[in-house]
Amino acid sequence: MHPALKRLETQFQPSGLSRITDPLLEQKQVTLWLKRDDQLHPILSGNKWRKLKYSLNHALGLGCRRLISMGGTYSNHLHALAYAGKALGLPTTAYIRGEPPTPLTPTLQDAQDWGMQLKFISRGDYRILRSYKAWDSLPDWQAGDYWLPEGGAQPLALQGVAELVTELAIPYQWLCVPCGTGATLAGLAAAVAPPSQVLGFAALKNAGFLREDVAQLLPQPQQNWHINLDYHCGGFAQTTPALLAFIRDFQADHGIALEPVYTGKMLLGLYELIQNGVFAPGTTIIAVHTGGLQGNRGFPPCTDN
């Protein structure tokens, strides 16, 4: 590990497990734990850091002088990358989907304050950027540049995500995670030992393509993972009254902040599956809180911390 990354990691806190107690869980005889990756770091939280860690190590090892990536106006990935770039002394550039918002979203304002150069591009050009996966594949790539695809979804991301599995000290049948690009799901599936299974909850609509994306990221075929497509709540970053009510009630009952883009949708879906008897009595589930609470600034106050 590069010395600069080792120094940065000294700022991190342990990511523990929180037991969730609820009448529904007791009734269905299901044990639910929440892996608190939201507690890793105030900014570099959750899978955002885990996906970035070994890509950053690669970039530093190559002597790269600029990190380049892409994302939306509330991108957790870009928010984390901008902060990490500043901490490591690496300039950052981001291609942002759509027109510049006025004023900038809090996410983009943070990124800009941390030195990230923001380049706004059309949605068509943004879709084209998704086809470039390798660190040196960007068409206008220059020596010293390091390209990270959307969400940091590249094979090196799986190495950091796999470390989460080594931190799980209790037996479990299911490991659940929200899905945006599928990289976190792929990292978990590659690391989980049988007979445990990994269940992803897609955060976006019409996300069947994620199955192919996850399969392509995996170093070898795995049969231990599944993606549920039913709890996108209308699409990426879309909400429903039922989702917002669930988040509000969960926070009040358990004192754990959620956000409505990823972890909130996963837990909403997980609770409904438990209610419907999908999991047999005696099942132990670990659900991953992937952080990203900064994104709450783009939603109604009822979802704030």
GROMACS .gro file of C-alpha atoms in nm:
model
  305
    1MET     CA    1   0.000   0.000   0.000
    2HIS     CA    2   0.134   0.345  -0.092
    3PRO     CA    3   0.251   0.542   0.215
    4ALA     CA    4   0.014   0.831   0.134
    5LEU     CA    5  -0.284   0.594   0.144
    6LYS     CA    6  -0.163   0.441   0.469
    7ARG     CA    7  -0.153   0.788   0.624
    8LEU     CA    8  -0.503   0.863   0.498
    9GLU     CA    9  -0.639   0.539   0.642
   10THR     CA   10  -0.521   0.636   0.991
   11GLN     CA   11  -0.821   0.876   0.990
   12PHE     CA   12  -1.070   0.590   0.949
   13GLN     CA   13  -1.289   0.432   1.215
   14PRO     CA   14  -1.394   0.066   1.240
   15SER     CA   15  -1.706  -0.039   1.051
   16GLY     CA   16  -1.902  -0.247   1.298
   17LEU     CA   17  -2.225  -0.444   1.295
   18SER     CA   18  -2.548  -0.308   1.445
   19ARG     CA   19  -2.818  -0.561   1.537
   20ILE     CA   20  -3.159  -0.441   1.416
   21THR     CA   21  -3.443  -0.535   1.647
   22ASP     CA   22  -3.796  -0.508   1.516
   23PRO     CA   23  -4.132  -0.683   1.580
   24LEU     CA   24  -4.140  -0.797   1.217
   25LEU     CA   25  -3.801  -0.963   1.247
   26GLU     CA   26  -3.903  -1.134   1.569
   27GLN     CA   27  -4.229  -1.253   1.415
   28LYS     CA   28  -4.055  -1.395   1.107
   29GLN     CA   29  -3.762  -1.531   1.313
   30VAL     CA   30  -3.510  -1.348   1.094
   31THR     CA   31  -3.193  -1.191   1.235
   32LEU     CA   32  -3.082  -0.868   1.067
   33TRP     CA   33  -2.750  -0.692   1.111
   34LEU     CA   34  -2.643  -0.366   0.948
   35LYS     CA   35  -2.279  -0.339   0.842
   36ARG     CA   36  -2.204   0.022   0.935
   37ASP     CA   37  -1.978   0.132   0.654
   38ASP     CA   38  -2.135   0.475   0.695
   39GLN     CA   39  -1.913   0.510   1.004
   40LEU     CA   40  -1.581   0.456   0.826
   41HIS     CA   41  -1.511   0.825   0.769
   42PRO     CA   42  -1.717   1.148   0.771
   43ILE     CA   43  -1.665   1.191   0.395
   44LEU     CA   44  -1.494   0.880   0.255
   45SER     CA   45  -1.769   0.653   0.380
   46GLY     CA   46  -1.901   0.319   0.273
   47ASN     CA   47  -1.838   0.151  -0.058
   48LYS     CA   48  -1.719   0.482  -0.205
   49TRP     CA   49  -1.388   0.443  -0.023
   50ARG     CA   50  -1.369   0.067  -0.066
   51LYS     CA   51  -1.408   0.099  -0.445
   52LEU     CA   52  -1.153   0.380  -0.466
   53LYS     CA   53  -0.882   0.240  -0.241
   54TYR     CA   54  -0.688   0.015  -0.476
   55SER     CA   55  -0.747   0.231  -0.782
   56LEU     CA   56  -0.588   0.519  -0.592
   57ASN     CA   57  -0.304   0.291  -0.487
   58HIS     CA   58  -0.254   0.197  -0.854
   59ALA     CA   59  -0.257   0.562  -0.963
   60LEU     CA   60  -0.005   0.661  -0.696
   61GLY     CA   61   0.218   0.366  -0.783
   62LEU     CA   62   0.220   0.471  -1.149
   63GLY     CA   63   0.312   0.826  -1.052
   64CYS     CA   64  -0.007   0.969  -1.202
   65ARG     CA   65  -0.065   1.341  -1.161
   66ARG     CA   66  -0.439   1.376  -1.225
   67LEU     CA   67  -0.749   1.171  -1.144
   68ILE     CA   68  -1.041   1.195  -1.389
   69SER     CA   69  -1.390   1.051  -1.350
   70MET     CA   70  -1.759   1.108  -1.421
   71GLY     CA   71  -2.088   1.134  -1.235
   72GLY     CA   72  -2.409   1.321  -1.168
   73THR     CA   73  -2.471   1.637  -0.972
   74TYR     CA   74  -2.508   1.451  -0.641
   75SER     CA   75  -2.250   1.179  -0.709
   76ASN     CA   76  -2.117   1.016  -0.393
   77HIS     CA   77  -1.828   0.881  -0.600
   78LEU     CA   78  -1.716   1.224  -0.721
   79HIS     CA   79  -1.762   1.372  -0.374
   80ALA     CA   80  -1.532   1.106  -0.228
   81LEU     CA   81  -1.283   1.130  -0.515
   82ALA     CA   82  -1.250   1.507  -0.481
   83TYR     CA   83  -1.179   1.476  -0.109
   84ALA     CA   84  -0.934   1.189  -0.159
   85GLY     CA   85  -0.755   1.378  -0.434
   86LYS     CA   86  -0.708   1.678  -0.209
   87ALA     CA   87  -0.587   1.459   0.079
   88LEU     CA   88  -0.338   1.281  -0.149
   89GLY     CA   89  -0.222   1.592  -0.334
   90LEU     CA   90  -0.364   1.474  -0.668
   91PRO     CA   91  -0.564   1.717  -0.887
   92THR     CA   92  -0.906   1.588  -0.991
   93THR     CA   93  -1.132   1.648  -1.290
   94ALA     CA   94  -1.492   1.536  -1.330
   95TYR     CA   95  -1.726   1.512  -1.628
   96ILE     CA   96  -2.072   1.599  -1.498
   97ARG     CA   97  -2.392   1.485  -1.670
   98GLY     CA   98  -2.616   1.769  -1.790
   99GLU     CA   99  -2.624   2.146  -1.764
  100PRO     CA  100  -2.452   2.330  -1.476
  101PRO     CA  101  -2.703   2.380  -1.192
  102THR     CA  102  -2.738   2.733  -1.054
  103PRO     CA  103  -2.630   2.740  -0.784
  104LEU     CA  104  -2.411   2.431  -0.774
  105THR     CA  105  -2.549   2.143  -0.573
  106PRO     CA  106  -2.390   2.106  -0.228
  107THR     CA  107  -2.210   1.796  -0.358
  108LEU     CA  108  -2.052   1.980  -0.650
  109GLN     CA  109  -1.976   2.283  -0.437
  110ASP     CA  110  -1.784   2.062  -0.194
  111ALA     CA  111  -1.597   1.898  -0.482
  112GLN     CA  112  -1.507   2.234  -0.633
  113ASP     CA  113  -1.395   2.365  -0.294
  114TRP     CA  114  -1.164   2.064  -0.267
  115GLY     CA  115  -1.007   2.157  -0.600
  116MET     CA  116  -1.200   1.939  -0.846
  117GLN     CA  117  -1.236   2.080  -1.197
  118LEU     CA  118  -1.596   2.040  -1.314
  119LYS     CA  119  -1.673   1.985  -1.684
  120PHE     CA  120  -2.042   1.968  -1.776
  121ILE     CA  121  -2.128   1.757  -2.080
  122SER     CA  122  -2.443   1.650  -2.265
  123ARG     CA  123  -2.622   1.331  -2.166
  124GLY     CA  124  -2.528   1.181  -2.502
  125ASP     CA  125  -2.158   1.247  -2.449
  126TYR     CA  126  -2.193   1.115  -2.097
  127ARG     CA  127  -2.330   0.784  -2.227
  128ILE     CA  128  -2.031   0.756  -2.461
  129LEU     CA  129  -1.792   0.800  -2.167
  130ARG     CA  130  -1.942   0.490  -2.006
  131SER     CA  131  -1.774   0.277  -2.273
  132TYR     CA  132  -1.424   0.361  -2.149
  133LYS     CA  133  -1.327   0.124  -1.871
  134ALA     CA  134  -0.947   0.101  -1.845
  135TRP     CA  135  -0.749   0.361  -1.653
  136ASP     CA  136  -0.573   0.481  -1.971
  137SER     CA  137  -0.860   0.438  -2.220
  138LEU     CA  138  -1.006   0.790  -2.229
  139PRO     CA  139  -0.978   0.934  -2.585
  140ASP     CA  140  -0.800   1.253  -2.473
  141TRP     CA  141  -0.590   1.066  -2.216
  142GLN     CA  142  -0.250   1.221  -2.149
  143ALA     CA  143   0.057   1.088  -1.970
  144GLY     CA  144   0.002   1.130  -1.597
  145ASP     CA  145  -0.378   1.096  -1.618
  146TYR     CA  146  -0.572   0.822  -1.441
  147TRP     CA  147  -0.928   0.753  -1.558
  148LEU     CA  148  -1.186   0.604  -1.323
  149PRO     CA  149  -1.514   0.493  -1.486
  150GLU     CA  150  -1.854   0.584  -1.344
  151GLY     CA  151  -1.877   0.495  -0.975
  152GLY     CA  152  -1.518   0.372  -0.979
  153ALA     CA  153  -1.647   0.045  -1.128
  154GLN     CA  154  -1.336  -0.136  -1.246
  155PRO     CA  155  -1.172  -0.466  -1.142
  156LEU     CA  156  -0.949  -0.301  -0.880
  157ALA     CA  157  -1.264  -0.184  -0.699
  158LEU     CA  158  -1.347  -0.544  -0.616
  159GLN     CA  159  -1.028  -0.581  -0.412
  160GLY     CA  160  -1.130  -0.307  -0.172
  161VAL     CA  161  -1.489  -0.428  -0.147
  162ALA     CA  162  -1.367  -0.780  -0.067
  163GLU     CA  163  -1.207  -0.648   0.252
  164LEU     CA  164  -1.556  -0.588   0.389
  165VAL     CA  165  -1.622  -0.962   0.384
  166THR     CA  166  -1.312  -1.034   0.593
  167GLU     CA  167  -1.454  -0.805   0.864
  168LEU     CA  168  -1.771  -1.012   0.912
  169ALA     CA  169  -1.715  -1.223   1.223
  170ILE     CA  170  -2.059  -1.386   1.244
  171PRO     CA  171  -2.214  -1.657   1.025
  172TYR     CA  172  -2.484  -1.543   0.783
  173GLN     CA  173  -2.690  -1.681   0.496
  174TRP     CA  174  -2.743  -1.357   0.301
  175LEU     CA  175  -2.531  -1.048   0.246
  176CYS     CA  176  -2.739  -0.764   0.101
  177VAL     CA  177  -2.619  -0.448  -0.074
  178PRO     CA  178  -2.767  -0.166  -0.285
  179CYS     CA  179  -2.655  -0.157  -0.651
  180GLY     CA  180  -2.569   0.138  -0.872
  181THR     CA  181  -2.296   0.015  -1.106
  182GLY     CA  182  -2.277  -0.338  -0.962
  183ALA     CA  183  -1.910  -0.313  -0.861
  184THR     CA  184  -1.982  -0.353  -0.490
  185LEU     CA  185  -2.203  -0.655  -0.555
  186ALA     CA  186  -1.931  -0.808  -0.771
  187GLY     CA  187  -1.667  -0.752  -0.503
  188LEU     CA  188  -1.881  -0.916  -0.237
  189ALA     CA  189  -1.977  -1.210  -0.460
  190ALA     CA  190  -1.611  -1.274  -0.540
  191ALA     CA  191  -1.521  -1.285  -0.170
  192VAL     CA  192  -1.816  -1.452   0.004
  193ALA     CA  193  -1.763  -1.816   0.096
  194PRO     CA  194  -2.035  -2.073   0.020
  195PRO     CA  195  -2.306  -2.142   0.107
  196SER     CA  196  -2.369  -1.771   0.179
  197GLN     CA  197  -2.541  -1.571  -0.096
  198VAL     CA  198  -2.525  -1.206  -0.200
  199LEU     CA  199  -2.840  -1.014  -0.286
  200GLY     CA  200  -2.825  -0.677  -0.459
  201PHE     CA  201  -3.108  -0.423  -0.477
  202ALA     CA  202  -3.096  -0.210  -0.793
  203ALA     CA  203  -3.125   0.163  -0.725
  204LEU     CA  204  -3.228   0.246  -1.082
  205LYS     CA  205  -3.509   0.153  -1.317
  206ASN     CA  206  -3.472  -0.096  -1.602
  207ALA     CA  207  -3.151  -0.222  -1.446
  208GLY     CA  208  -3.145  -0.570  -1.597
  209PHE     CA  209  -2.817  -0.473  -1.767
  210LEU     CA  210  -2.651  -0.484  -1.424
  211ARG     CA  211  -2.648  -0.863  -1.440
  212GLU     CA  212  -2.418  -0.853  -1.742
  213ASP     CA  213  -2.207  -0.574  -1.591
  214VAL     CA  214  -2.155  -0.770  -1.269
  215ALA     CA  215  -2.068  -1.086  -1.463
  216GLN     CA  216  -1.807  -0.893  -1.663
  217LEU     CA  217  -1.648  -0.748  -1.348
  218LEU     CA  218  -1.617  -1.086  -1.174
  219PRO     CA  219  -1.277  -1.251  -1.224
  220GLN     CA  220  -1.453  -1.585  -1.275
  221PRO     CA  221  -1.818  -1.694  -1.302
  222GLN     CA  222  -2.004  -1.707  -0.970
  223GLN     CA  223  -2.346  -1.854  -0.893
  224ASN     CA  224  -2.383  -1.698  -0.547
  225TRP     CA  225  -2.533  -1.361  -0.635
  226HIS     CA  226  -2.873  -1.220  -0.735
  227ILE     CA  227  -3.016  -0.877  -0.819
  228ASN     CA  228  -3.364  -0.765  -0.721
  229LEU     CA  229  -3.501  -0.505  -0.966
  230ASP     CA  230  -3.827  -0.422  -0.787
  231TYR     CA  231  -3.735  -0.146  -0.540
  232HIS     CA  232  -3.602   0.141  -0.751
  233CYS     CA  233  -3.904   0.353  -0.645
  234GLY     CA  234  -3.943   0.505  -0.990
  235GLY     CA  235  -3.581   0.535  -1.096
  236PHE     CA  236  -3.240   0.651  -0.985
  237ALA     CA  237  -3.265   0.919  -0.712
  238GLN     CA  238  -3.645   0.899  -0.735
  239THR     CA  239  -3.853   0.855  -0.422
  240THR     CA  240  -4.204   0.756  -0.321
  241PRO     CA  241  -4.404   0.853  -0.011
  242ALA     CA  242  -4.368   0.492   0.107
  243LEU     CA  243  -3.987   0.508   0.081
  244LEU     CA  244  -3.963   0.840   0.265
  245ALA     CA  245  -4.199   0.717   0.536
  246PHE     CA  246  -3.996   0.398   0.577
  247ILE     CA  247  -3.673   0.597   0.614
  248ARG     CA  248  -3.830   0.834   0.866
  249ASP     CA  249  -3.965   0.546   1.074
  250PHE     CA  250  -3.641   0.346   1.054
  251GLN     CA  251  -3.437   0.644   1.172
  252ALA     CA  252  -3.679   0.709   1.459
  253ASP     CA  253  -3.682   0.344   1.567
  254HIS     CA  254  -3.313   0.264   1.535
  255GLY     CA  255  -3.125   0.594   1.547
  256ILE     CA  256  -2.945   0.517   1.220
  257ALA     CA  257  -2.949   0.774   0.939
  258LEU     CA  258  -3.035   0.650   0.590
  259GLU     CA  259  -3.045   0.809   0.246
  260PRO     CA  260  -3.312   0.743  -0.021
  261VAL     CA  261  -3.088   0.665  -0.319
  262TYR     CA  262  -2.923   0.342  -0.208
  263THR     CA  263  -2.944   0.207   0.147
  264GLY     CA  264  -3.299   0.330   0.210
  265LYS     CA  265  -3.430   0.147  -0.098
  266MET     CA  266  -3.241  -0.170  -0.009
  267LEU     CA  267  -3.385  -0.182   0.342
  268LEU     CA  268  -3.735  -0.102   0.217
  269GLY     CA  269  -3.712  -0.396  -0.020
  270LEU     CA  270  -3.554  -0.622   0.238
  271TYR     CA  271  -3.829  -0.554   0.492
  272GLU     CA  272  -4.096  -0.631   0.231
  273LEU     CA  273  -3.927  -0.958   0.134
  274ILE     CA  274  -3.906  -1.054   0.501
  275GLN     CA  275  -4.273  -0.966   0.546
  276ASN     CA  276  -4.360  -1.186   0.249
  277GLY     CA  277  -4.176  -1.485   0.395
  278VAL     CA  278  -3.901  -1.498   0.133
  279PHE     CA  279  -3.641  -1.580   0.399
  280ALA     CA  280  -3.685  -1.899   0.602
  281PRO     CA  281  -3.714  -1.878   0.983
  282GLY     CA  282  -3.369  -1.887   1.138
  283THR     CA  283  -3.207  -1.689   0.854
  284THR     CA  284  -2.936  -1.438   0.939
  285ILE     CA  285  -2.899  -1.142   0.703
  286ILE     CA  286  -2.626  -0.879   0.695
  287ALA     CA  287  -2.720  -0.563   0.502
  288VAL     CA  288  -2.447  -0.317   0.405
  289HIS     CA  289  -2.500   0.052   0.482
  290THR     CA  290  -2.303   0.202   0.195
  291GLY     CA  291  -2.282   0.555   0.338
  292GLY     CA  292  -2.340   0.843   0.100
  293LEU     CA  293  -2.538   1.042   0.355
  294GLN     CA  294  -2.416   1.365   0.196
  295GLY     CA  295  -2.671   1.297  -0.078
  296ASN     CA  296  -2.952   1.368   0.167
  297ARG     CA  297  -2.895   1.736   0.095
  298GLY     CA  298  -3.082   1.688  -0.232
  299PHE     CA  299  -3.400   1.557  -0.067
  300PRO     CA  300  -3.677   1.682   0.161
  301PRO     CA  301  -3.574   1.755   0.523
  302CYS     CA  302  -3.759   1.446   0.652
  303THR     CA  303  -3.467   1.233   0.528
  304ASP     CA  304  -3.193   1.437   0.693
  305ASN     CA  305  -2.985   1.317   0.986
   0.00000   0.00000   0.00000
